[in-house]
Amino acid sequence: MESASSRLAIVVADLQKRGPSRPRKVETLRNTIAAVFQKQIGEDDISALFANLLARGYVVVTDTTVTYNLPQKST
């Protein structure tokens, strides 16, 4: 089982890879997080990852719309 920080890194890398086609709504982003882990994590884990993205400022939610402020990709 991955640690919380490695899971977060996986989600951030997936979002970076998606470029302009990142999810724009909260529910879609939550579904994307679940899909990244092939639905093998529970709602609590999805909520924790989502909260972590918010806390780090990687995502900003206005109403139900999501905007991104992801870190630069490491090369």
Short mmCIF file of C-alpha atoms in Angstrom, two decimals:
data_model
loop_
_atom_site.label_atom_id
_atom_site.label_comp_id
_atom_site.label_asym_id
_atom_site.label_seq_id
_atom_site.Cartn_x
_atom_site.Cartn_y
_atom_site.Cartn_z
CA MET A 1 0.00 0.00 0.00
CA GLU A 2 1.33 3.41 -0.97
CA SER A 3 1.95 6.13 1.57
CA ALA A 4 -0.21 9.26 1.49
CA SER A 5 2.65 11.33 0.02
CA SER A 6 3.38 8.81 -2.75
CA ARG A 7 -0.33 8.64 -3.58
CA LEU A 8 -0.42 12.43 -3.79
CA ALA A 9 2.61 12.40 -6.10
CA ILE A 10 0.86 9.85 -8.35
CA VAL A 11 -2.28 12.02 -8.56
CA VAL A 12 -0.27 15.20 -9.26
CA ALA A 13 1.74 13.41 -11.98
CA ASP A 14 -1.48 12.17 -13.59
CA LEU A 15 -2.99 15.67 -13.55
CA GLN A 16 0.20 17.17 -15.02
CA LYS A 17 0.14 14.55 -17.79
CA ARG A 18 -3.46 15.46 -18.69
CA GLY A 19 -2.48 19.05 -19.45
CA PRO A 20 -5.44 21.17 -20.58
CA SER A 21 -7.85 18.21 -20.39
CA ARG A 22 -7.81 18.10 -16.58
CA PRO A 23 -11.15 17.67 -14.79
CA ARG A 24 -12.98 20.99 -14.30
CA LYS A 25 -15.54 19.93 -11.69
CA VAL A 26 -15.04 18.65 -8.13
CA GLU A 27 -16.97 15.42 -8.74
CA THR A 28 -15.05 14.70 -11.96
CA LEU A 29 -11.74 15.26 -10.16
CA ARG A 30 -12.79 12.87 -7.38
CA ASN A 31 -13.71 10.26 -10.02
CA THR A 32 -10.36 10.83 -11.73
CA ILE A 33 -8.53 10.26 -8.43
CA ALA A 34 -10.47 6.99 -7.98
CA ALA A 35 -9.65 5.95 -11.56
CA VAL A 36 -5.92 6.62 -11.10
CA PHE A 37 -5.93 3.93 -8.40
CA GLN A 38 -8.29 1.70 -10.42
CA LYS A 39 -10.97 2.22 -7.78
CA GLN A 40 -8.89 0.30 -5.21
CA ILE A 41 -9.03 3.10 -2.65
CA GLY A 42 -12.06 4.09 -0.61
CA GLU A 43 -14.03 7.32 -0.35
CA ASP A 44 -12.05 8.28 2.78
CA ASP A 45 -8.77 8.02 0.86
CA ILE A 46 -10.18 9.98 -2.08
CA SER A 47 -11.37 12.71 0.30
CA ALA A 48 -7.98 12.79 2.02
CA LEU A 49 -6.15 13.13 -1.31
CA PHE A 50 -8.56 15.85 -2.44
CA ALA A 51 -8.09 17.71 0.86
CA ASN A 52 -4.32 17.39 0.48
CA LEU A 53 -4.46 18.88 -3.04
CA LEU A 54 -6.46 21.80 -1.63
CA ALA A 55 -4.18 22.26 1.40
CA ARG A 56 -1.07 22.41 -0.80
CA GLY A 57 -2.74 24.87 -3.15
CA TYR A 58 -2.48 22.51 -6.15
CA VAL A 59 -6.21 22.91 -6.77
CA VAL A 60 -8.54 25.82 -6.09
CA VAL A 61 -12.29 25.26 -5.92
CA THR A 62 -14.77 28.03 -6.73
CA ASP A 63 -18.33 26.76 -6.27
CA THR A 64 -17.91 23.39 -8.02
CA THR A 65 -15.32 24.51 -10.58
CA VAL A 66 -11.71 23.39 -10.17
CA THR A 67 -8.65 25.35 -11.29
CA TYR A 68 -5.09 24.11 -11.00
CA ASN A 69 -1.83 25.48 -9.68
CA LEU A 70 0.29 22.35 -10.03
CA PRO A 71 4.03 22.31 -9.34
CA GLN A 72 6.33 22.24 -12.34
CA LYS A 73 7.05 18.76 -13.64
CA SER A 74 10.39 17.48 -12.46
CA THR A 75 12.52 16.50 -15.43
#
